[in-house]
Structure formats: structure tokens, C-alpha cells
PDB file of C-alpha atoms and ligand atoms in Angstrom:
ATOM      1  CA  MET S 760      63.665  82.755 115.873  1.00 74.00           C
ATOM      2  CA  LYS S 761      66.445  84.438 113.899  1.00 82.00           C
ATOM      3  CA  LEU S 762      64.019  85.372 111.107  1.00 85.00           C
ATOM      4  CA  PHE S 763      61.672  86.853 113.701  1.00 88.00           C
ATOM      5  CA  ARG S 764      64.524  88.980 115.111  1.00 90.00           C
ATOM      6  CA  VAL S 765      65.548  90.150 111.617  1.00 87.00           C
ATOM      7  CA  ILE S 766      61.971  91.183 110.764  1.00 91.00           C
ATOM      8  CA  LYS S 767      61.489  92.896 114.130  1.00 93.00           C
ATOM      9  CA  HIS S 768      64.726  94.867 113.666  1.00 92.00           C
ATOM     10  CA  ALA S 769      63.814  95.820 110.084  1.00 93.00           C
ATOM     11  CA  LEU S 770      60.419  97.082 111.272  1.00 95.00           C
ATOM     12  CA  TRP S 771      62.065  99.101 114.042  1.00 96.00           C
ATOM     13  CA  LYS S 772      64.503 100.641 111.545  1.00 96.00           C
ATOM     14  CA  ALA S 773      61.709 101.533 109.097  1.00 96.00           C
ATOM     15  CA  GLY S 774      59.702 103.146 111.918  1.00 97.00           C
ATOM     16  CA  PHE S 775      62.732 105.036 113.238  1.00 98.00           C
ATOM     17  CA  MET S 776      63.538 106.356 109.758  1.00 98.00           C
ATOM     18  CA  ARG S 777      59.954 107.488 109.239  1.00 97.00           C
ATOM     19  CA  ARG S 778      59.791 109.229 112.638  1.00 98.00           C
ATOM     20  CA  THR S 779      63.088 111.044 112.026  1.00 98.00           C
ATOM     21  CA  GLY S 780      61.963 112.297 108.618  1.00 98.00           C
ATOM     22  CA  ALA S 781      63.712 109.996 106.113  1.00 98.00           C
ATOM     23  CA  PRO S 782      62.285 110.401 102.614  1.00 97.00           C
ATOM     24  CA  PHE S 783      61.190 107.246 100.809  1.00 96.00           C
ATOM     25  CA  TRP S 784      64.272 107.156  98.487  1.00 97.00           C
ATOM     26  CA  VAL S 785      66.506 107.091 101.590  1.00 97.00           C
ATOM     27  CA  VAL S 786      64.550 104.243 103.222  1.00 97.00           C
ATOM     28  CA  ARG S 787      64.743 102.277  99.956  1.00 95.00           C
ATOM     29  CA  ALA S 788      68.492 102.906  99.640  1.00 95.00           C
ATOM     30  CA  HIS S 789      69.063 101.588 103.160  1.00 95.00           C
ATOM     31  CA  PHE S 790      67.102  98.384 102.780  1.00 93.00           C
ATOM     32  CA  LEU S 791      68.607  97.565  99.370  1.00 88.00           C
ATOM     33  CA  SER S 792      72.186  98.253 100.497  1.00 79.00           C
ATOM     34  CA  ASP S 793      71.904  96.747 103.987  1.00 70.00           C
ATOM     35  CA  TYR S 794      70.047  93.602 102.975  1.00 70.00           C
ATOM     36  CA  PHE S 795      72.256  92.874  99.998  1.00 72.00           C
ATOM     37  CA  HIS S 796      75.595  93.366 101.737  1.00 71.00           C
ATOM     38  CA  LYS S 797      74.651  91.624 104.978  1.00 70.00           C
ATOM     39  CA  HIS S 798      73.433  88.516 103.176  1.00 68.00           C
ATOM     40  CA  PHE S 799      75.362  88.409  99.907  1.00 69.00           C
ATOM     41  CA  GLY S 800      78.369  90.709 100.460  1.00 68.00           C
ATOM     42  CA  GLY S 801      80.611  87.754 101.296  1.00 66.00           C
ATOM     43  CA  CYS S 802      79.755  85.998  98.011  1.00 73.00           C
ATOM     44  CA  ARG S 803      81.618  88.538  95.917  1.00 80.00           C
ATOM     45  CA  GLU S 804      85.393  88.775  95.667  1.00 85.00           C
ATOM     46  CA  ALA S 805      85.290  92.484  96.631  1.00 87.00           C
ATOM     47  CA  GLY S 806      83.101  91.713  99.667  1.00 88.00           C
ATOM     48  CA  ARG S 807      85.534  88.999 100.834  1.00 92.00           C
ATOM     49  CA  ARG S 808      88.473  91.366 100.327  1.00 93.00           C
ATOM     50  CA  HIS S 809      86.795  94.063 102.437  1.00 93.00           C
ATOM     51  CA  ARG S 810      86.062  91.599 105.259  1.00 93.00           C
ATOM     52  CA  ARG S 811      89.669  90.386 105.185  1.00 95.00           C
ATOM     53  CA  ALA S 812      90.820  94.026 105.375  1.00 94.00           C
ATOM     54  CA  ARG S 813      88.621  94.511 108.465  1.00 95.00           C
ATOM     55  CA  ASP S 814      90.153  91.430 110.126  1.00 95.00           C
ATOM     56  CA  ASP S 815      93.682  92.550 109.190  1.00 95.00           C
ATOM     57  CA  PHE S 816      92.993  95.995 110.622  1.00 94.00           C
ATOM     58  CA  ARG S 817      91.697  94.469 113.865  1.00 96.00           C
ATOM     59  CA  ARG S 818      94.876  92.407 114.145  1.00 95.00           C
ATOM     60  CA  SER S 819      97.229  95.241 113.274  1.00 92.00           C
ATOM     61  CA  SER S 820      95.539  97.686 115.663  1.00 91.00           C
ATOM     62  CA  ARG S 821      96.069  95.450 118.677  1.00 91.00           C
ATOM     63  CA  HIS S 822      99.282  97.312 119.456  1.00 90.00           C
ATOM     64  CA  LEU S 823      97.366 100.620 119.668  1.00 92.00           C
ATOM     65  CA  ASP S 824      96.036 102.022 122.905  1.00 91.00           C
ATOM     66  CA  PHE S 825      92.256 102.408 122.784  1.00 89.00           C
ATOM     67  CA  ASP S 826      89.430 101.727 125.213  1.00 86.00           C
ATOM     68  CA  ASP S 827      86.638 100.876 122.771  1.00 83.00           C
ATOM     69  CA  ASP S 828      86.427  99.842 119.161  1.00 91.00           C
ATOM     70  CA  TRP S 829      83.349 101.588 117.764  1.00 88.00           C
ATOM     71  CA  PHE S 830      84.887 101.662 114.350  1.00 94.00           C
ATOM     72  CA  SER S 831      86.284  98.498 112.779  1.00 95.00           C
ATOM     73  CA  GLY S 832      82.857  96.949 112.120  1.00 94.00           C
ATOM     74  CA  SER S 833      82.354  99.673 109.496  1.00 94.00           C
ATOM     75  CA  VAL S 834      85.523  98.912 107.553  1.00 96.00           C
ATOM     76  CA  PRO S 835      83.831  96.820 104.795  1.00 94.00           C
ATOM     77  CA  THR S 836      81.263  99.589 104.169  1.00 94.00           C
ATOM     78  CA  LEU S 837      83.954 102.261 104.050  1.00 96.00           C
ATOM     79  CA  LEU S 838      86.104 100.264 101.644  1.00 96.00           C
ATOM     80  CA  ARG S 839      83.140  99.603  99.395  1.00 94.00           C
ATOM     81  CA  ALA S 840      82.491 103.364  99.197  1.00 95.00           C
ATOM     82  CA  VAL S 841      86.164 104.157  98.600  1.00 95.00           C
ATOM     83  CA  ASP S 842      86.231 101.612  95.731  1.00 94.00           C
ATOM     84  CA  LYS S 843      83.044 102.985  94.194  1.00 92.00           C
ATOM     85  CA  ALA S 844      84.383 106.527  94.261  1.00 92.00           C
ATOM     86  CA  GLY S 845      87.750 105.374  92.860  1.00 91.00           C
ATOM     87  CA  LEU S 846      89.650 106.999  95.746  1.00 91.00           C
ATOM     88  CA  GLY S 847      91.695 103.955  96.794  1.00 87.00           C
ATOM     89  CA  GLN S 848      94.567 104.455  94.358  1.00 84.00           C
ATOM     90  CA  ARG S 849      94.536 108.248  94.235  1.00 90.00           C
ATOM     91  CA  GLU S 850      97.576 110.170  95.447  1.00 92.00           C
ATOM     92  CA  GLY S 851      97.367 113.466  97.290  1.00 94.00           C
ATOM     93  CA  LEU S 852      93.891 113.019  98.807  1.00 97.00           C
ATOM     94  CA  ASN S 853      92.943 115.901 101.067  1.00 97.00           C
ATOM     95  CA  CYS S 854      90.744 114.560 103.883  1.00 97.00           C
ATOM     96  CA  LEU S 855      88.983 115.794 107.005  1.00 97.00           C
ATOM     97  CA  GLU S 856      87.836 113.976 110.113  1.00 98.00           C
ATOM     98  CA  ILE S 857      85.395 115.566 112.573  1.00 98.00           C
ATOM     99  CA  GLY S 858      85.649 113.611 115.851  1.00 98.00           C
ATOM    100  CA  CYS S 859      88.782 111.484 116.234  1.00 97.00           C
ATOM    101  CA  TRP S 860      88.759 110.402 119.903  1.00 95.00           C
ATOM    102  CA  GLN S 861      91.760 108.098 120.475  1.00 96.00           C
ATOM    103  CA  GLY S 862      92.639 107.891 116.786  1.00 97.00           C
ATOM    104  CA  LEU S 863      91.432 104.453 115.766  1.00 97.00           C
ATOM    105  CA  SER S 864      89.507 105.652 112.716  1.00 97.00           C
ATOM    106  CA  THR S 865      92.265 108.129 111.812  1.00 98.00           C
ATOM    107  CA  ASN S 866      94.800 105.325 111.995  1.00 97.00           C
ATOM    108  CA  PHE S 867      92.718 103.202 109.640  1.00 97.00           C
ATOM    109  CA  PHE S 868      92.315 105.957 107.052  1.00 97.00           C
ATOM    110  CA  LEU S 869      95.996 106.934 107.112  1.00 97.00           C
ATOM    111  CA  THR S 870      97.004 103.292 106.711  1.00 95.00           C
ATOM    112  CA  THR S 871      94.466 102.433 104.008  1.00 94.00           C
ATOM    113  CA  LEU S 872      94.663 105.606 101.926  1.00 95.00           C
ATOM    114  CA  SER S 873      98.425 105.749 101.794  1.00 91.00           C
ATOM    115  CA  GLY S 874      98.505 108.914  99.668  1.00 90.00           C
ATOM    116  CA  SER S 875      96.161 110.891 101.908  1.00 97.00           C
ATOM    117  CA  ARG S 876      96.657 113.831 104.219  1.00 97.00           C
ATOM    118  CA  TRP S 877      94.245 114.480 107.100  1.00 97.00           C
ATOM    119  CA  THR S 878      92.985 117.389 109.120  1.00 97.00           C
ATOM    120  CA  CYS S 879      91.769 116.055 112.475  1.00 97.00           C
ATOM    121  CA  VAL S 880      89.218 118.153 114.358  1.00 97.00           C
ATOM    122  CA  ASP S 881      88.274 117.347 117.938  1.00 98.00           C
ATOM    123  CA  THR S 882      87.851 119.042 121.301  1.00 97.00           C
ATOM    124  CA  TRP S 883      89.464 115.940 122.852  1.00 97.00           C
ATOM    125  CA  ALA S 884      87.057 116.590 125.717  1.00 94.00           C
ATOM    126  CA  GLY S 885      84.533 113.880 124.818  1.00 93.00           C
ATOM    127  CA  SER S 886      80.893 114.084 123.751  1.00 91.00           C
ATOM    128  CA  ASP S 887      77.676 113.829 125.772  1.00 89.00           C
ATOM    129  CA  GLU S 888      77.880 110.021 125.735  1.00 87.00           C
ATOM    130  CA  HIS S 889      81.383 110.105 127.231  1.00 87.00           C
ATOM    131  CA  LYS S 890      80.091 111.962 130.258  1.00 79.00           C
ATOM    132  CA  SER S 891      78.216 108.860 131.382  1.00 76.00           C
ATOM    133  CA  GLY S 892      79.010 105.187 130.927  1.00 69.00           C
ATOM    134  CA  ARG S 893      82.307 103.360 130.745  1.00 65.00           C
ATOM    135  CA  CYS S 894      84.250 105.916 128.701  1.00 65.00           C
ATOM    136  CA  ALA S 895      83.395 108.643 131.137  1.00 73.00           C
ATOM    137  CA  THR S 896      86.073 107.852 133.653  1.00 79.00           C
ATOM    138  CA  GLN S 897      88.111 110.949 134.312  1.00 82.00           C
ATOM    139  CA  GLN S 898      91.236 108.957 133.554  1.00 83.00           C
ATOM    140  CA  VAL S 899      90.180 108.151 129.964  1.00 86.00           C
ATOM    141  CA  LEU S 900      89.011 111.713 129.316  1.00 88.00           C
ATOM    142  CA  ALA S 901      92.135 113.232 130.838  1.00 90.00           C
ATOM    143  CA  GLN S 902      94.364 111.173 128.559  1.00 93.00           C
ATOM    144  CA  VAL S 903      92.349 111.024 125.368  1.00 95.00           C
ATOM    145  CA  GLU S 904      94.435 113.556 123.412  1.00 97.00           C
ATOM    146  CA  ASP S 905      97.749 112.014 124.549  1.00 96.00           C
ATOM    147  CA  THR S 906      96.407 108.626 123.500  1.00 96.00           C
ATOM    148  CA  PHE S 907      95.488 110.044 120.075  1.00 97.00           C
ATOM    149  CA  ASP S 908      99.014 111.482 119.707  1.00 97.00           C
ATOM    150  CA  ALA S 909     100.633 108.192 120.707  1.00 97.00           C
ATOM    151  CA  ASN S 910      98.442 106.122 118.390  1.00 97.00           C
ATOM    152  CA  LEU S 911      99.336 108.349 115.423  1.00 97.00           C
ATOM    153  CA  SER S 912     103.029 108.772 116.158  1.00 96.00           C
ATOM    154  CA  GLY S 913     103.886 106.736 113.045  1.00 95.00           C
ATOM    155  CA  PHE S 914     102.134 109.209 110.728  1.00 96.00           C
ATOM    156  CA  ARG S 915     103.835 112.520 111.564  1.00 93.00           C
ATOM    157  CA  GLY S 916     103.678 114.943 108.641  1.00 95.00           C
ATOM    158  CA  ARG S 917     100.517 113.387 107.218  1.00 97.00           C
ATOM    159  CA  TYR S 918      98.002 114.916 109.592  1.00 97.00           C
ATOM    160  CA  ALA S 919      97.310 118.213 111.304  1.00 96.00           C
ATOM    161  CA  LYS S 920      95.230 118.736 114.428  1.00 97.00           C
ATOM    162  CA  HIS S 921      92.639 121.408 115.101  1.00 96.00           C
ATOM    163  CA  LYS S 922      91.761 121.311 118.776  1.00 97.00           C
ATOM    164  CA  GLY S 923      88.319 122.852 119.272  1.00 97.00           C
ATOM    165  CA  THR S 924      84.729 122.359 118.227  1.00 97.00           C
ATOM    166  CA  SER S 925      83.954 121.695 114.595  1.00 97.00           C
ATOM    167  CA  LEU S 926      82.113 125.039 114.595  1.00 95.00           C
ATOM    168  CA  SER S 927      85.334 126.837 115.534  1.00 95.00           C
ATOM    169  CA  PHE S 928      87.081 125.018 112.673  1.00 95.00           C
ATOM    170  CA  TYR S 929      84.629 126.112 109.968  1.00 94.00           C
ATOM    171  CA  SER S 930      85.392 129.790 110.449  1.00 89.00           C
ATOM    172  CA  LEU S 931      89.103 129.114 109.786  1.00 85.00           C
ATOM    173  CA  SER S 932      88.882 126.443 107.185  1.00 67.00           C
ATOM    174  CA  ALA S 933      87.970 128.184 103.931  1.00 66.00           C
ATOM    175  CA  GLU S 934      91.503 127.965 102.565  1.00 64.00           C
ATOM    176  CA  ARG S 935      92.112 124.316 103.577  1.00 76.00           C
ATOM    177  CA  GLY S 936      89.522 122.646 101.344  1.00 84.00           C
ATOM    178  CA  PRO S 937      88.269 121.367  99.076  1.00 95.00           C
ATOM    179  CA  TYR S 938      88.328 117.875 100.571  1.00 97.00           C
ATOM    180  CA  ASP S 939      88.122 114.542  98.751  1.00 97.00           C
ATOM    181  CA  LEU S 940      86.788 112.639 101.750  1.00 98.00           C
ATOM    182  CA  ILE S 941      85.193 113.785 105.014  1.00 98.00           C
ATOM    183  CA  PHE S 942      84.290 111.565 107.959  1.00 98.00           C
ATOM    184  CA  ILE S 943      81.748 113.066 110.389  1.00 98.00           C
ATOM    185  CA  ASP S 944      81.840 111.425 113.821  1.00 98.00           C
ATOM    186  CA  GLY S 945      81.942 114.360 116.279  1.00 98.00           C
ATOM    187  CA  SER S 946      79.063 115.508 118.458  1.00 97.00           C
ATOM    188  CA  HIS S 947      76.066 113.250 117.798  1.00 97.00           C
ATOM    189  CA  HIS S 948      73.398 115.765 118.797  1.00 98.00           C
ATOM    190  CA  SER S 949      71.293 116.609 115.741  1.00 98.00           C
ATOM    191  CA  ASP S 950      71.794 120.367 116.301  1.00 98.00           C
ATOM    192  CA  ASP S 951      75.544 119.825 115.756  1.00 98.00           C
ATOM    193  CA  VAL S 952      75.218 117.143 113.082  1.00 98.00           C
ATOM    194  CA  ILE S 953      73.164 119.406 110.790  1.00 98.00           C
ATOM    195  CA  VAL S 954      75.841 122.107 110.977  1.00 98.00           C
ATOM    196  CA  ASP S 955      78.601 119.561 110.338  1.00 98.00           C
ATOM    197  CA  ALA S 956      76.643 118.147 107.382  1.00 98.00           C
ATOM    198  CA  VAL S 957      76.036 121.469 105.665  1.00 97.00           C
ATOM    199  CA  LYS S 958      79.503 122.933 106.285  1.00 96.00           C
ATOM    200  CA  CYS S 959      81.340 119.747 105.342  1.00 97.00           C
ATOM    201  CA  PHE S 960      79.299 119.318 102.157  1.00 97.00           C
ATOM    202  CA  GLU S 961      80.220 122.879 101.228  1.00 95.00           C
ATOM    203  CA  MET S 962      83.938 122.016 101.641  1.00 96.00           C
ATOM    204  CA  LEU S 963      83.689 118.743  99.694  1.00 97.00           C
ATOM    205  CA  ARG S 964      85.120 118.527  96.182  1.00 96.00           C
ATOM    206  CA  ASP S 965      82.760 117.405  93.377  1.00 96.00           C
ATOM    207  CA  GLY S 966      82.932 113.603  93.315  1.00 95.00           C
ATOM    208  CA  GLY S 967      84.136 113.537  96.945  1.00 96.00           C
ATOM    209  CA  LEU S 968      82.715 111.325  99.709  1.00 98.00           C
ATOM    210  CA  LEU S 969      80.932 112.465 102.849  1.00 98.00           C
ATOM    211  CA  ILE S 970      80.616 109.767 105.512  1.00 98.00           C
ATOM    212  CA  PHE S 971      78.165 110.008 108.391  1.00 98.00           C
ATOM    213  CA  ASP S 972      78.842 107.601 111.219  1.00 97.00           C
ATOM    214  CA  ASP S 973      76.096 106.242 113.499  1.00 96.00           C
ATOM    215  CA  TYR S 974      72.926 106.888 111.498  1.00 98.00           C
ATOM    216  CA  PHE S 975      70.974 104.449 113.685  1.00 97.00           C
ATOM    217  CA  TRP S 976      72.411 105.675 116.981  1.00 96.00           C
ATOM    218  CA  THR S 977      69.735 106.353 119.625  1.00 95.00           C
ATOM    219  CA  TYR S 978      71.495 107.750 122.668  1.00 94.00           C
ATOM    220  CA  TYR S 979      69.161 110.718 123.143  1.00 95.00           C
ATOM    221  CA  GLU S 980      65.711 109.984 124.493  1.00 94.00           C
ATOM    222  CA  ARG S 981      63.987 112.389 122.080  1.00 97.00           C
ATOM    223  CA  GLU S 982      64.446 110.696 118.719  1.00 97.00           C
ATOM    224  CA  MET S 983      64.794 114.025 116.856  1.00 98.00           C
ATOM    225  CA  ASP S 984      67.918 114.807 118.913  1.00 98.00           C
ATOM    226  CA  ASN S 985      69.810 111.877 117.351  1.00 98.00           C
ATOM    227  CA  PRO S 986      71.988 112.041 114.192  1.00 98.00           C
ATOM    228  CA  ALA S 987      69.394 110.506 111.839  1.00 98.00           C
ATOM    229  CA  ALA S 988      67.050 113.514 112.187  1.00 98.00           C
ATOM    230  CA  ALA S 989      69.788 115.884 111.033  1.00 98.00           C
ATOM    231  CA  ILE S 990      71.080 113.575 108.306  1.00 98.00           C
ATOM    232  CA  ASN S 991      67.561 113.151 106.894  1.00 98.00           C
ATOM    233  CA  ALA S 992      66.994 116.920 106.841  1.00 98.00           C
ATOM    234  CA  PHE S 993      70.344 117.385 105.086  1.00 98.00           C
ATOM    235  CA  LEU S 994      69.486 114.697 102.492  1.00 98.00           C
ATOM    236  CA  ARG S 995      66.192 116.425 101.702  1.00 97.00           C
ATOM    237  CA  LEU S 996      67.946 119.762 101.249  1.00 97.00           C
ATOM    238  CA  LYS S 997      70.717 118.425  99.016  1.00 97.00           C
ATOM    239  CA  ARG S 998      68.980 115.621  97.131  1.00 96.00           C
ATOM    240  CA  GLN S 999      69.749 117.177  93.744  1.00 96.00           C
ATOM    241  CA  CYS S1000      73.449 117.501  94.526  1.00 97.00           C
ATOM    242  CA  LEU S1001      74.319 114.058  95.877  1.00 97.00           C
ATOM    243  CA  GLU S1002      73.898 110.327  95.509  1.00 97.00           C
ATOM    244  CA  ILE S1003      73.887 107.677  98.217  1.00 97.00           C
ATOM    245  CA  VAL S1004      76.879 105.383  97.707  1.00 96.00           C
ATOM    246  CA  CYS S1005      76.488 103.018 100.709  1.00 95.00           C
ATOM    247  CA  PHE S1006      74.039 102.946 103.570  1.00 95.00           C
ATOM    248  CA  ASP S1007      74.295 100.330 106.306  1.00 93.00           C
ATOM    249  CA  TYR S1008      74.939 101.660 109.821  1.00 94.00           C
ATOM    250  CA  GLN S1009      76.880 104.495 108.215  1.00 96.00           C
ATOM    251  CA  LEU S1010      75.502 106.616 105.430  1.00 97.00           C
ATOM    252  CA  ILE S1011      77.942 107.629 102.686  1.00 98.00           C
ATOM    253  CA  VAL S1012      77.133 110.111  99.934  1.00 98.00           C
ATOM    254  CA  ARG S1013      79.037 111.379  96.917  1.00 97.00           C
ATOM    255  CA  LYS S1014      78.777 115.002  95.829  1.00 97.00           C
ATOM    256  CA  LEU S1015      77.691 115.263  92.207  1.00 96.00           C
ATOM    257  CA  SER S1016      79.484 117.603  89.848  1.00 82.00           C
ATOM    258  CA  SER S1017      77.440 120.627  88.765  1.00 73.00           C
ATOM    259  CA  SER S1018      76.978 119.122  85.272  1.00 75.00           C
ATOM    260  CA  SER S1019      75.537 115.840  86.611  1.00 75.00           C
ATOM    261  CA  ARG S1020      73.191 117.336  89.206  1.00 75.00           C
ATOM    262  CA  ARG S1021      69.638 116.118  89.117  1.00 73.00           C
ATOM    263  CA  ASP S1022      66.933 118.322  87.736  1.00 70.00           C
ATOM    264  CA  SER S1023      65.041 119.803  90.659  1.00 56.00           C
ATOM    265  CA  GLY S1024      61.718 119.830  88.760  1.00 49.00           C
TER     266      GLY S1024
HETATM  267  C1  LIG W2038      82.558 108.875 118.822  1.00 60.04           C
HETATM  268  S1  LIG W2038      83.990 109.794 119.154  1.00 60.04           S
HETATM  269  C2  LIG W2038      84.928 109.629 117.648  1.00 60.04           C
HETATM  270  C3  LIG W2038      85.399 108.208 117.441  1.00 60.04           C
HETATM  271  C4  LIG W2038      86.433 108.039 116.363  1.00 60.04           C
HETATM  272  N1  LIG W2038      86.029 108.635 115.100  1.00 60.04           N
HETATM  273  C5  LIG W2038      86.678 106.545 116.148  1.00 60.04           C
HETATM  274  O1  LIG W2038      85.943 105.939 115.338  1.00 60.04           O
HETATM  275  O2  LIG W2038      87.577 106.002 116.783  1.00 60.04           O
HETATM  276  C6  LIG W2038      83.415 111.427 119.066  1.00 60.04           C
HETATM  277  C7  LIG W2038      84.483 112.493 119.235  1.00 60.04           C
HETATM  278  O3  LIG W2038      83.915 113.762 118.900  1.00 60.04           O
HETATM  279  C8  LIG W2038      84.475 114.748 119.750  1.00 60.04           C
HETATM  280  N2  LIG W2038      83.534 115.891 119.757  1.00 60.04           N
HETATM  281  C9  LIG W2038      82.379 116.007 120.451  1.00 60.04           C
HETATM  282  N3  LIG W2038      81.779 117.168 120.172  1.00 60.04           N
HETATM  283  C10 LIG W2038      82.551 117.798 119.261  1.00 60.04           C
HETATM  284  C11 LIG W2038      82.456 119.043 118.568  1.00 60.04           C
HETATM  285  N4  LIG W2038      81.422 119.882 118.750  1.00 60.04           N
HETATM  286  N5  LIG W2038      83.434 119.363 117.702  1.00 60.04           N
HETATM  287  C12 LIG W2038      84.490 118.523 117.507  1.00 60.04           C
HETATM  288  N6  LIG W2038      84.624 117.337 118.125  1.00 60.04           N
HETATM  289  C13 LIG W2038      83.679 116.979 118.994  1.00 60.04           C
HETATM  290  C14 LIG W2038      84.662 114.062 121.080  1.00 60.04           C
HETATM  291  O4  LIG W2038      85.657 114.702 121.850  1.00 60.04           O
HETATM  292  C15 LIG W2038      85.029 112.643 120.645  1.00 60.04           C
HETATM  293  O5  LIG W2038      86.431 112.494 120.628  1.00 60.04           O
END
């Protein structure tokens, strides 16, 4: 029964990737990364360490005020990418987060990357999905920015807020980059995700990591309106300039330096 479910889910994912325009090398990267880490990740010391870090983060974040945890399940994938890019021990990392909500992901990054500084961009007005469903209560939306501030009160001086859309940030941001790590988790409509992808990649340092949350998210009825359609288009455009580092539910790419870019021929 379990095997049947796994195969059915894999077939759905392959179909979804094809319909949203994923090139073959992206499909292959997903199935190699996802299959290996789901089934064998825990056999390696690094995999066990990343899972312990996820459990520790879940315990330590119990004192924070948040309504939903959409984030901590991704901790092992994020740590694997950070290790691969050698960012874990680096001091003075300049990082950007698009879409912070109540600050759970920001809290994790500030705790884990102890030498990092973050620019946090959000409207703090919620996304389409917050306008229906459990998070849509006026009370949660009315307090979301105050909750973010309270959850990050221990990190004053290590982050700066930009309150507004990511689009409004890009026109001001030229002097703030380049960034070593960027986490994109703002609006999930593909029209916005493609802009976030292109602008954030432009602001990323060579060797830096760009993290897309929610690749397999299917909130919008028209599949091409979901993040995957935009991420796939971006990957096609920039194939020569990036490599996929990890790809489970999140997709994480590293920007290649100009000398190591692939030949476009
Ligand atoms: C899924 S939540 C972020 C969750 C958070 N990263 C975490 O893991 O805890 C998406 C956030 O994006 C914000 N947002 C939506 N559209 C945006 C836009 N165009 N520009 C900036 N932020 C936006 C929403 O206000 C919301 O706080």
C-alpha cells in the first residue's frame, strides 16, 4: 500500500513538473535528490546531524509566537545546501529574505548562521492564501508584523526590515547587495515569483545560494499560476549560470562564477 502511494505521488510529481515546463535535467535532479535523501539521508552522519538540528529547532522555537509551522520540515534540506556551499562557518554573510510572515524562518537563519545579517522584506499584509483558510482571521493578519517583531526581539542589530512588496524593494536595493544567501518565500503567484527569481539572482554573489520555497505548492487552480511554472522558466533562462544544489520540496541553486559558467553551445 505504501509502495503504491509512493509511486502514485512520484507519477503526480513527474506530471506536474512536465506540465509546468520543467526541463529534463531539473526532473532528474529532483528525483535523484529527493529519493536519495528521503530513503538514505538518515544513514549518513551529516543527514543525522541535520535531522537533529531540525528537532532542536522545533524544541527551541516553542517559546515563539506563531500560528503555523510551514518551515521546520525544510531544515535538513537547507542545512545540506548551506554545508555544500560552505556558508555555515562564514562570518559576515549578507542575506535577504523575501516573505517573512511571523519570523519563524528568519529566526532559524539568524540562529543557525550566527555571523549573518538579514534584510527582511514583507508587506506583513499576507498573501492570497492568507485571505482564505485558517490564517486569514483578521486577528492573525492584524498582528502579524507585531508578532514578527516580538519573535525577533533577541536579534536586534542583525536584521533590517523593508515593509512593502518585493517589487518596491528592488528599486531601492542596488547598494545593499550582493547577497550570499537569499530565501524566496513571498507571493507564490508565478507572476511575482518570476520577478523575485530574476531580481534576486541578479543581486546574488557568485557562489551564493538562492532558495525557492514551495516548488510543489498547488494553491492556484491553474497550474501555471503556481511557483513551479516561474521557477522552471527561470531555470531554463539561467541554466548556464547556476547549478542545482538540493531539490526536495524546496529548490536551491548556487550561482556559478563567471569563469565556471557552462558553455551555452
Ligand atoms: C508563506 S509566508 C512566509 C513564511 C515564512 N518565510 C516562514 O517560513 O515562516 C509569505 C509571506 O509573504 C508576504 N508577501 C506576500 N506577497 C508579497 C510581496 N509581493 N512582496 C513581499 N512580501 C509578500 C506575506 O505577507 C507573507 O508574510
